[in-house]
GROMACS .gro file of C-alpha atoms in nm:
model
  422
    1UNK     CA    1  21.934  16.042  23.367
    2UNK     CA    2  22.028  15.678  23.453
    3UNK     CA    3  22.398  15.748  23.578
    4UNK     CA    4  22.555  15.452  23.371
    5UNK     CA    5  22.386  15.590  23.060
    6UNK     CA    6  22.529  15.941  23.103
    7UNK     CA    7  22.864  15.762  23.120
    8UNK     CA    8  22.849  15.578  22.779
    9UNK     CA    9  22.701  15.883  22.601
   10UNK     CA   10  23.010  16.010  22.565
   11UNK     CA   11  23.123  15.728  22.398
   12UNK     CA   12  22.802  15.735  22.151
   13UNK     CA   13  22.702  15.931  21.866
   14UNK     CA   14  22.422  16.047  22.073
   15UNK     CA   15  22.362  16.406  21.931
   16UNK     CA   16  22.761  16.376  21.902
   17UNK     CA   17  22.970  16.440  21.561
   18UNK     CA   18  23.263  16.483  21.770
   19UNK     CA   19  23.375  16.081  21.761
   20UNK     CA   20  23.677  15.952  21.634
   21UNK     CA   21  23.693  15.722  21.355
   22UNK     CA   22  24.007  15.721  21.235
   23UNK     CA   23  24.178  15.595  20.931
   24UNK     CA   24  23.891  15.444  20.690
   25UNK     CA   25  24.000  15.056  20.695
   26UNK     CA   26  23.728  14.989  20.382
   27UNK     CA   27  23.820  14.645  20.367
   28UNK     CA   28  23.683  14.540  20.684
   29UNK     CA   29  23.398  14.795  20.684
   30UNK     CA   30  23.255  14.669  20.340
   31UNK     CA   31  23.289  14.284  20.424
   32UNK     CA   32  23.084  14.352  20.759
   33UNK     CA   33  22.858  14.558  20.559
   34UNK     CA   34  22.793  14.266  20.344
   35UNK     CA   35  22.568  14.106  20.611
   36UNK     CA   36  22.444  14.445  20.750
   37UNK     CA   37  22.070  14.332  20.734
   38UNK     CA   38  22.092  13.945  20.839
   39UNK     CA   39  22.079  13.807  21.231
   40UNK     CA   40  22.388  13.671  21.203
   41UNK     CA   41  22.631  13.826  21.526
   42UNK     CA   42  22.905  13.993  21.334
   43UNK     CA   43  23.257  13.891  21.513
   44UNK     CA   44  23.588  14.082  21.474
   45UNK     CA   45  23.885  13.936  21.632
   46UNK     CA   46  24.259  14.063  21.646
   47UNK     CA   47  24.508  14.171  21.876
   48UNK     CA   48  24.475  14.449  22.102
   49UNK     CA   49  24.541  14.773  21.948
   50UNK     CA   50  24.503  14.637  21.581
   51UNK     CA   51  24.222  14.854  21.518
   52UNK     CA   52  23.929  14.645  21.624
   53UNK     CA   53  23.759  14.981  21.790
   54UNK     CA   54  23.800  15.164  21.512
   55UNK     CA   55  23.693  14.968  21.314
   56UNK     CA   56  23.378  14.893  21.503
   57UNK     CA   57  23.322  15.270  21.486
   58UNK     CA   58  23.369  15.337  21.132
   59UNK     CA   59  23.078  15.065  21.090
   60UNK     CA   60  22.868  15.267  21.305
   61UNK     CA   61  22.942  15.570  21.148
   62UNK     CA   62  22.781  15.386  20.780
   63UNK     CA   63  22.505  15.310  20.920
   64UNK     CA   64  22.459  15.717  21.017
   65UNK     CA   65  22.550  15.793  20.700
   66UNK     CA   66  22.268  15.524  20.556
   67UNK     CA   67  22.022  15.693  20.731
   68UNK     CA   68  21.990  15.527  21.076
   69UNK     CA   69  21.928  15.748  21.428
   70UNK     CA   70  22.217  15.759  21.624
   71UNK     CA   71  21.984  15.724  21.912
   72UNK     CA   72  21.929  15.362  21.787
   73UNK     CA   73  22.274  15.261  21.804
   74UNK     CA   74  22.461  15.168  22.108
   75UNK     CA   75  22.831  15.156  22.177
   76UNK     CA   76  23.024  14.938  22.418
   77UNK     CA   77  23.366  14.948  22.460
   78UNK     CA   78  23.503  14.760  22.757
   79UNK     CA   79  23.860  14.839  22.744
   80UNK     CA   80  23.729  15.200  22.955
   81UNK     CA   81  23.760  15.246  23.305
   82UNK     CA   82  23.457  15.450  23.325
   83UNK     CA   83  23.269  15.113  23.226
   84UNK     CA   84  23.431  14.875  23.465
   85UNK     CA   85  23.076  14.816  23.629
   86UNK     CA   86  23.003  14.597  23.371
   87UNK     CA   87  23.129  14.308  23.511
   88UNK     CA   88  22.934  14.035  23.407
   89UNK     CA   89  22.610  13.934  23.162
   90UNK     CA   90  22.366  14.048  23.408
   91UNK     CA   91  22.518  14.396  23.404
   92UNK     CA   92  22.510  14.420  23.035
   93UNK     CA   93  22.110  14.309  23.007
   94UNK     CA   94  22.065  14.607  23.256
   95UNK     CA   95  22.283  14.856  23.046
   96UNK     CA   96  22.131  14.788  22.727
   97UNK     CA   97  21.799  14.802  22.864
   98UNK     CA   98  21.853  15.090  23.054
   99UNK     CA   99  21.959  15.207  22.768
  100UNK     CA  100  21.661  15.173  22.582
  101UNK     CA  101  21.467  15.308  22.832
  102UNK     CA  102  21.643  15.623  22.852
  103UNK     CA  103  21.716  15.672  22.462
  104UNK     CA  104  21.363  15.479  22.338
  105UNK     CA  105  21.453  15.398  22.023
  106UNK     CA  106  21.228  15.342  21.757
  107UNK     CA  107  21.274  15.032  21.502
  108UNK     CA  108  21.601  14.816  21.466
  109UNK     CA  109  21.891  14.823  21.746
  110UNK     CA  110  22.272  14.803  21.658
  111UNK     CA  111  22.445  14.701  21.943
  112UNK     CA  112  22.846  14.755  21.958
  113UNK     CA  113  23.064  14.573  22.247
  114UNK     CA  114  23.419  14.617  22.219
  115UNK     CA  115  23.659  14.354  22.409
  116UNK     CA  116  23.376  14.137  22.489
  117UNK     CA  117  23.552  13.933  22.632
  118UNK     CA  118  23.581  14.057  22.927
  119UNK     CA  119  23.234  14.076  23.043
  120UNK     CA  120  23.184  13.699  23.199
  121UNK     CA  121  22.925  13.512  23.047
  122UNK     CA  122  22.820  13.781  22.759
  123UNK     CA  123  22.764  13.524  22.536
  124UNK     CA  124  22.449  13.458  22.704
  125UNK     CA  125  22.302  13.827  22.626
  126UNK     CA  126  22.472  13.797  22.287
  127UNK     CA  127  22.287  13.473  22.172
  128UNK     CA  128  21.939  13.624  22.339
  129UNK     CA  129  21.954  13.967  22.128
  130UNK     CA  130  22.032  13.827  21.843
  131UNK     CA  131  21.794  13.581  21.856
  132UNK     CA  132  21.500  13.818  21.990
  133UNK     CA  133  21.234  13.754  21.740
  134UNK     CA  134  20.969  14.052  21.946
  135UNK     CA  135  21.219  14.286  21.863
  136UNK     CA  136  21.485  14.372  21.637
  137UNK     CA  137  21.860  14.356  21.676
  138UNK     CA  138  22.173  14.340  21.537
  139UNK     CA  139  22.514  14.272  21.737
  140UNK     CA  140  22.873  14.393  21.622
  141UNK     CA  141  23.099  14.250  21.885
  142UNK     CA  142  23.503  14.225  21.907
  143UNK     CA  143  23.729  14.005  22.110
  144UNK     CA  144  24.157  13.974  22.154
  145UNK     CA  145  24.115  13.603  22.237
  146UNK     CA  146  24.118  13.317  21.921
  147UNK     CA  147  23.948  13.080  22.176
  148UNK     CA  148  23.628  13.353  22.250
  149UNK     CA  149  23.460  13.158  21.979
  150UNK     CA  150  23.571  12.802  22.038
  151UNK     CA  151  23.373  12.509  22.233
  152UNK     CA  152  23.063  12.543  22.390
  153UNK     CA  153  22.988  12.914  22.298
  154UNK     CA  154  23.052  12.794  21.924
  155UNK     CA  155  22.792  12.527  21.974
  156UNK     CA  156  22.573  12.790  22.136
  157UNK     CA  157  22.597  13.071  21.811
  158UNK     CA  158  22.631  12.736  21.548
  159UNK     CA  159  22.580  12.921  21.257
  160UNK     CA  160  22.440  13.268  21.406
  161UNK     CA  161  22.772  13.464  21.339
  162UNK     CA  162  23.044  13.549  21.113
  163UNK     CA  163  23.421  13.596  21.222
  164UNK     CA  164  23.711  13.830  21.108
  165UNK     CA  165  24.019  13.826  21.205
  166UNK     CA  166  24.143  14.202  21.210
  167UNK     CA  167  24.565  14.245  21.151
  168UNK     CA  168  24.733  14.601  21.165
  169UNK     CA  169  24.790  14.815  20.878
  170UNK     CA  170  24.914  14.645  20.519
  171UNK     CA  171  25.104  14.808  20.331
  172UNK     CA  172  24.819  14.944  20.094
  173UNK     CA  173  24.690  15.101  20.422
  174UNK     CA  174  25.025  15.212  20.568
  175UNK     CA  175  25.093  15.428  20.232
  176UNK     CA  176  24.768  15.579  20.287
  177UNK     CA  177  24.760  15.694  20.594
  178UNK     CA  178  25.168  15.822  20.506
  179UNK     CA  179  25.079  15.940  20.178
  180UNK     CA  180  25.408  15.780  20.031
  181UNK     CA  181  25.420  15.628  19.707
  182UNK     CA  182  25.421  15.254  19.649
  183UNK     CA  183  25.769  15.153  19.546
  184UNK     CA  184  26.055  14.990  19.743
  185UNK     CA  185  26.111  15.270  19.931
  186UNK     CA  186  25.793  15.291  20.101
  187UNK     CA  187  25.808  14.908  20.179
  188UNK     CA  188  26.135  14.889  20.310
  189UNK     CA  189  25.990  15.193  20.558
  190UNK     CA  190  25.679  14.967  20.640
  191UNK     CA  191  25.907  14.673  20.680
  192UNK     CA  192  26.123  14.888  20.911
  193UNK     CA  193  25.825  15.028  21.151
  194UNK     CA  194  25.507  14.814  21.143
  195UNK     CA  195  25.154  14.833  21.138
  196UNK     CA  196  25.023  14.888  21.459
  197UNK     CA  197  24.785  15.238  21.369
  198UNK     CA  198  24.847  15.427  21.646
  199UNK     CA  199  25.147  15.407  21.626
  200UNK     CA  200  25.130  15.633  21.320
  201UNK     CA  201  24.988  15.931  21.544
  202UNK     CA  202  25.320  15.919  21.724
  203UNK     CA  203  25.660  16.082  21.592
  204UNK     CA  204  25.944  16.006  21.782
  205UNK     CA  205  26.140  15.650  21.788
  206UNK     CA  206  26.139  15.681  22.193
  207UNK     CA  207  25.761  15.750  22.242
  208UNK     CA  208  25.710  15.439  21.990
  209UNK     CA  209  25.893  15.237  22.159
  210UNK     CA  210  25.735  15.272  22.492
  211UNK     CA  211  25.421  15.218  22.310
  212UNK     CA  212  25.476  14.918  22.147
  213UNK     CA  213  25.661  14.786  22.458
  214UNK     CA  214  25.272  14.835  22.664
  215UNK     CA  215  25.089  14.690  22.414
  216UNK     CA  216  25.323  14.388  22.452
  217UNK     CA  217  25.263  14.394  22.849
  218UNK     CA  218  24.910  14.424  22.840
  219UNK     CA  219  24.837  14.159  22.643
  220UNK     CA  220  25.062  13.933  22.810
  221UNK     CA  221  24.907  14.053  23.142
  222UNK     CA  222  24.561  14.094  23.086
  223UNK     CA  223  24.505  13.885  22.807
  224UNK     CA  224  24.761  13.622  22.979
  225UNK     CA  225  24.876  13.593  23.299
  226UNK     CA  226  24.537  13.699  23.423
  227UNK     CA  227  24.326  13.509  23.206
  228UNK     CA  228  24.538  13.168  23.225
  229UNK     CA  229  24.680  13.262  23.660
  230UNK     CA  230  25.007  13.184  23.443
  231UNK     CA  231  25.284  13.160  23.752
  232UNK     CA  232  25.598  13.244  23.568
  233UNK     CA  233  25.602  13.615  23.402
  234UNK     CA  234  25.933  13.611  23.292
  235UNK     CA  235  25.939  13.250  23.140
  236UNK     CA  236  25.600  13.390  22.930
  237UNK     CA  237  25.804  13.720  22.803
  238UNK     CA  238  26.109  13.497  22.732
  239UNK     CA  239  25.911  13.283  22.472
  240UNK     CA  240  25.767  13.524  22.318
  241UNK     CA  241  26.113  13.734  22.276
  242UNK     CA  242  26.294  13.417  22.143
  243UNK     CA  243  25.951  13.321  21.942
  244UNK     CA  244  26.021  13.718  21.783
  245UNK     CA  245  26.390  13.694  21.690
  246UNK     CA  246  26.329  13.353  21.553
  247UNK     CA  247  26.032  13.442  21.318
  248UNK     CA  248  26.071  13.293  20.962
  249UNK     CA  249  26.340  13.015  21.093
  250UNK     CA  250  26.182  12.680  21.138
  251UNK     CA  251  26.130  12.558  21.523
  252UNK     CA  252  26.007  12.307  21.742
  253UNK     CA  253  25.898  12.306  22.115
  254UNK     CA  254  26.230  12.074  22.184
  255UNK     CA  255  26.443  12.309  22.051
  256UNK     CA  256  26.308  12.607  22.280
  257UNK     CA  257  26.322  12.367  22.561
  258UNK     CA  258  26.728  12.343  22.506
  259UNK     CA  259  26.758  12.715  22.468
  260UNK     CA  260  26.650  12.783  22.750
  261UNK     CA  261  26.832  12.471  22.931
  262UNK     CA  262  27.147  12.569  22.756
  263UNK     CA  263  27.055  12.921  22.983
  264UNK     CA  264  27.034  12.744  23.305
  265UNK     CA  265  26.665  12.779  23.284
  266UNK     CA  266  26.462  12.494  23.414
  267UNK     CA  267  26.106  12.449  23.240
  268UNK     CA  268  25.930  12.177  23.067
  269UNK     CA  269  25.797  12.041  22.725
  270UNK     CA  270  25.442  12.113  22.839
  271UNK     CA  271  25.486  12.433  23.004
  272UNK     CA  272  25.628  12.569  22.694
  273UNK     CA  273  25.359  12.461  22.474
  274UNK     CA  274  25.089  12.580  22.656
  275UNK     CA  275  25.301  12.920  22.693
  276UNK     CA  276  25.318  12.940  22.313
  277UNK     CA  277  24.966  12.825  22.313
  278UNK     CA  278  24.860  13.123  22.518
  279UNK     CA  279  25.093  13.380  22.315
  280UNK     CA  280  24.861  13.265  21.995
  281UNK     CA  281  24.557  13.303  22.121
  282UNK     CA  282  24.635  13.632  22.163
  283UNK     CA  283  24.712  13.664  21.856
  284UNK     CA  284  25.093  13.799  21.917
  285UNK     CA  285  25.219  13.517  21.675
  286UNK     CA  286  25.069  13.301  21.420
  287UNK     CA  287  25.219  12.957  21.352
  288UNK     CA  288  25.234  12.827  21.015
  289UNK     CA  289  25.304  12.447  21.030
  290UNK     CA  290  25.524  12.261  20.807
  291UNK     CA  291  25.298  12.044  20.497
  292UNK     CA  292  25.422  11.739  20.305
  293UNK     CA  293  25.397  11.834  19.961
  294UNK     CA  294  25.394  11.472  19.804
  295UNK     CA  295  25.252  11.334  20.124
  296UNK     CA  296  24.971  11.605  20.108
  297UNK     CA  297  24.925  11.646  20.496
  298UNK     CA  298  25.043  11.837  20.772
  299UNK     CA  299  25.393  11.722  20.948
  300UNK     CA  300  25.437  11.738  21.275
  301UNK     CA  301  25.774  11.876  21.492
  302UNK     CA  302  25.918  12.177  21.341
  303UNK     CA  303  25.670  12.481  21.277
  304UNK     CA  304  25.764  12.859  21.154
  305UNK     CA  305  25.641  13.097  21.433
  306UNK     CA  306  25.574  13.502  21.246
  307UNK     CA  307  25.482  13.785  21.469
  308UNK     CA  308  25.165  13.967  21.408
  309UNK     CA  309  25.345  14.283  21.341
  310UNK     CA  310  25.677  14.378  21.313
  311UNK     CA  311  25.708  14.656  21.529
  312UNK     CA  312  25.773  14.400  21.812
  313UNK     CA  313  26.084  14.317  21.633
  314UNK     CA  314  26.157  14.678  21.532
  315UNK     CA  315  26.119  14.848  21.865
  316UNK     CA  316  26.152  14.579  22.151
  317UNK     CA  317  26.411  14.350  22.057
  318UNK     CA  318  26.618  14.534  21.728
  319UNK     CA  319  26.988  14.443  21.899
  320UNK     CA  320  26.925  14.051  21.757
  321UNK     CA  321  27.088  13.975  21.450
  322UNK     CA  322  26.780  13.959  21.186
  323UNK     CA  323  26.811  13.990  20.830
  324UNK     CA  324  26.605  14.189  20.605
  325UNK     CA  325  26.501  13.908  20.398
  326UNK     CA  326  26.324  13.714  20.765
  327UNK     CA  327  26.151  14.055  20.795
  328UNK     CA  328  26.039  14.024  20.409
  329UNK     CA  329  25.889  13.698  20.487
  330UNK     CA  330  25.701  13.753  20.794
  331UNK     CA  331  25.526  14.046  20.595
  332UNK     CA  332  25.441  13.778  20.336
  333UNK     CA  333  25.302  13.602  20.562
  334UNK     CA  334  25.106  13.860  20.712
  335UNK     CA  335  24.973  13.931  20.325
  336UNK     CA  336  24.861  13.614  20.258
  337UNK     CA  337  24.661  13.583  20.588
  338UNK     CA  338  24.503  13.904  20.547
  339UNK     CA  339  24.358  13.814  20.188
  340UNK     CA  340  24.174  13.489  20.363
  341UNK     CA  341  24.422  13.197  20.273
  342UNK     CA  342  24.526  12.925  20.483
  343UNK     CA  343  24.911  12.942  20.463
  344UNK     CA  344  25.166  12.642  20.541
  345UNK     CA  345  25.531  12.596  20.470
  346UNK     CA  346  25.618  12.344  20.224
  347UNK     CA  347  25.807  12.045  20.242
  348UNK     CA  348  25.902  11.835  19.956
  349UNK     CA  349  26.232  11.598  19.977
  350UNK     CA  350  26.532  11.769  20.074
  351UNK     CA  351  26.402  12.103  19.988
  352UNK     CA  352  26.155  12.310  20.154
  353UNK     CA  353  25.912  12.614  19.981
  354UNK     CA  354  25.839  12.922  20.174
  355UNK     CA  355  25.475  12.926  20.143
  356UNK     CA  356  25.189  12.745  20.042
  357UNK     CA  357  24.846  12.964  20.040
  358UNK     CA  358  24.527  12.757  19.989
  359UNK     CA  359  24.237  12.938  19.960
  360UNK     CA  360  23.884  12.795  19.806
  361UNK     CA  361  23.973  12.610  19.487
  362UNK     CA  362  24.340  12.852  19.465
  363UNK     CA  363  24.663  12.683  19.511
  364UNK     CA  364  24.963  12.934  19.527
  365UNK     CA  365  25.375  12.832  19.607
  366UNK     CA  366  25.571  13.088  19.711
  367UNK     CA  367  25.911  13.143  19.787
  368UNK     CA  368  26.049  13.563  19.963
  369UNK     CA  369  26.359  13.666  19.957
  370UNK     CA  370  26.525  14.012  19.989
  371UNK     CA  371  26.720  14.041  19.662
  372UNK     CA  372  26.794  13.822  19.380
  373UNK     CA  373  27.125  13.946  19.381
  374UNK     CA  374  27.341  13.682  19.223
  375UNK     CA  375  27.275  13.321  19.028
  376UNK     CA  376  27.340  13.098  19.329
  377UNK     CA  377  27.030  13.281  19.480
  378UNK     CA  378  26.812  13.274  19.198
  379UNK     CA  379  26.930  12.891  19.181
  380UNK     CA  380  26.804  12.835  19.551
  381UNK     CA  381  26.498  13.046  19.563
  382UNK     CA  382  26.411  12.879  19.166
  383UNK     CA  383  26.467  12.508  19.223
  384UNK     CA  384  26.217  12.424  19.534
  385UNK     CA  385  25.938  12.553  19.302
  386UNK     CA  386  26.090  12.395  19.003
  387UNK     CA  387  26.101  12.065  19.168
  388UNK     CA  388  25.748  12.086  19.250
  389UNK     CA  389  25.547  11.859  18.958
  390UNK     CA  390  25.190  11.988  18.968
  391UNK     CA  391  25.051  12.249  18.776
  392UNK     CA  392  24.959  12.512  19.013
  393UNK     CA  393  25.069  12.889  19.033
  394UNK     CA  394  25.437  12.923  19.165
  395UNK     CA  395  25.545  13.289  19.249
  396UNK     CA  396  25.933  13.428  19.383
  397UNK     CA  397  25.880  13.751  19.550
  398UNK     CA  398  26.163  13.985  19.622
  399UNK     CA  399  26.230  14.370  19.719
  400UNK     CA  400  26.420  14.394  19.353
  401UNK     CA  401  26.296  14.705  19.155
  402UNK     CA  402  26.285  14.477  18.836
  403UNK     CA  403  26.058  14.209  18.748
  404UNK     CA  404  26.266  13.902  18.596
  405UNK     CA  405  26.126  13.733  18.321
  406UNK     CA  406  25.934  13.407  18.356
  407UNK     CA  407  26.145  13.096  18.451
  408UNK     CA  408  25.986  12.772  18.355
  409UNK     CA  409  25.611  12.880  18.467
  410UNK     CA  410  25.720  13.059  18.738
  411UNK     CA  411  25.668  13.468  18.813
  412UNK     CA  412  25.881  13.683  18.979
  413UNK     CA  413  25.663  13.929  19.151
  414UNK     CA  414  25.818  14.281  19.337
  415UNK     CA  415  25.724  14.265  19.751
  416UNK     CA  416  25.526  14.561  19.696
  417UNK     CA  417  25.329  14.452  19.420
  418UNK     CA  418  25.206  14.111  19.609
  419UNK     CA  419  24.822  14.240  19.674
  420UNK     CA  420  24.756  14.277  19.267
  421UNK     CA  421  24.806  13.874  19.230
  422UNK     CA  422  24.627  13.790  19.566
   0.00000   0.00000   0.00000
């Protein structure tokens, strides 16, 4: 047996019922499925440890269940040391044809690569199997970098693939896999831990902690420093710790620049945007820039930064003073990404809206906050969307355990509840 083979068969379903496919994420599994059948290359794309493998997995697992030889599909995933010969494009033709030597497989191929991006040049094997018109493929393939699909490769798979971002756990999958009723209960738990799913297979505070705190150094050392030869470490880490405890609060590069100043830390305008740059594109935090609601365009200057889970907040950096209603938000935010819309915050006068989430012909304002616990409150959180003059939906969402009654158009809607209007 071809030595490389015999070490990915024990990362295949090969004769094998013995592989781990962890919680059933159907959402993601049925939209691939979708275009199970096409050549398009089917993309997932998240941060490291959001589930991407899984995910990948579960996929392969439907197509067993469907009726297709394990033998005929083939599983990749380049996060393992026992795989770190496959350095390159090259290396990867000769796997998956030594693959198919050893296996012979008869009919269609799924191929699976996991963290793709690390094998230079793949998208050179990836556009030639997909394209392979003497034989028949189909390519499931997951990266941690936003920019894996940007410039020349996009040119190269123009119209060949479809892309999904993958974010941990909701909150419809967190009470599944914790088997806790929906309520406020169960979201203020989510809001306190986070989504990050393996973190659910651990059960002390201490052993999460150091878990979420090597996530957060691998991906700013591998998926960083290495990628970008960034030269200052710390400065990187800084950012993204004052980009975490500032989540929800409205920023600009200037101001970060000052911080750190103010610190004694010399650095520059453009070292700190490309910094943040690099943080995104690994998907640690999304920005959501600011939008001129009478102007209708994007404004430049100050942005809202929102982490891509909270457990970096909860475990890494929980001494910061952060209220409950900042950590209410950023799982809006999360919400509204995950269901496909393009999200902004709103800007209109003197007064600025949470949210707005665009997505085909849907216009939605929204404005989170922890409680509506007294009139001034319901006054500040009422009046941005009140002084809004166009007709579309406007929406307060809050962790109180009562609806309120329609205010001039506008619903109150509980945090926990936000998925049924979505």
């Amino acid at each position: 047996m071809n030595e490389k083979i015999a070490l990915l068969r024990r990362y295949n379903f090969w004769g094998s019922d013995s592989i781990d496919l962890g919680y059933k994420r159907s959402t993601y599994v049925d939209n691939i499925a979708g275009y199970i059948g096409s050549k398009l290359i089917r993309v997932l794309v998240g941060q490291r440890r959001s589930g991407k493998s899984y995910i990948l997995r579960q996929i392969a697992g439907e197509l067993i269940d469907s009726g297709i030889n394990p033998n005929n599909i083939l599983f990749i995933n380049k996060e393992f040391t026992d795989l770190e010969f496959l350095k390159n494009y090259k290396d990867l033709d000769e796997v998956i044809k030594a693959y198919k030597k050893e296996l012979n497989p008869v009919g269609k191929i799924y191929i699976f690569i996991d963290e793709i991006q690390m094998i230079d040049g793949w998208e050179k094997v990836v556009n030639s199997y997909s394209q392979d018109y003497s034989e028949s493929y189909e390519l499931f393939i997951s990266g941690s970098n936003s920019k894996m699909l940007s410039g020349e490769l996009a040119t190269l798979l123009s119209g060949r693939y479809i892309s999904l971002e993958v974010f941990p756990f909701s909150y419809q999958e967190y009470l599944g896999i914790t088997q806790q009723q929906c309520g406020r209960q169960s979201y203020s738990d989510y809001m306190s831990s986070g989504g990050l799913p393996e973190l659910f297979m651990l059960n002390k505070p201490e052993l999460k902690r150091n878990y979420v705190s090597a996530i957060k150094d691998t991906v700013l050392l591998r998926d960083i420093i290495q990628r970008y030869n960034v030269r200052d470490a710390k400065l990187l880490e800084d950012i993204f710790a004052f980009l975490v405890n500032n989540a929800s609060n409205l920023v600009s590069i200037a101001n970060i620049v000052n911080f750190f100043k103010s610190q004694g830390r010399k650095t520059s305008y453009d070292a700190v945007s490309n910094y943040i740059g690099y943080i995104e594109d690994a998907f640690l935090i999304h920005k959501c820039d600011r939008y001129n609601i009478k102007g209708k365009d994007i404004m430049s200057g100050n942005a809202k930064y929102y982490i891509n889970d909270l457990a970096y907040k909860n475990y890494l950096y929980p001494g910061y003073g952060y209220g409950y209603g900042y950590l209410a938000e950023n799982l809006v935010y999360l919400e509204l990404k995950r269901t496909g819309y393009n999200v902004y915050v709103g800007s209109l006068r003197n007064k600025e809206v949470d949210f707005i989430a665009q997505k085909a012909d849907r216009t939605i304002y929204l404005q989170s906050t922890y409680m509506l616990t007294d009139e001034a409150t319901v006054e500040r959180e009422y009046s941005a969307l009140k002084a809004i003059d166009d007709n579309f939906e406007k929406v307060v969402i809050s962790l109180d355990e009562i609806t309120m009654p329609l205010n001039e158009g506008i619903r109150h809607i509980k945090a926990w509840e936000l998925d049924k209007i979505l």
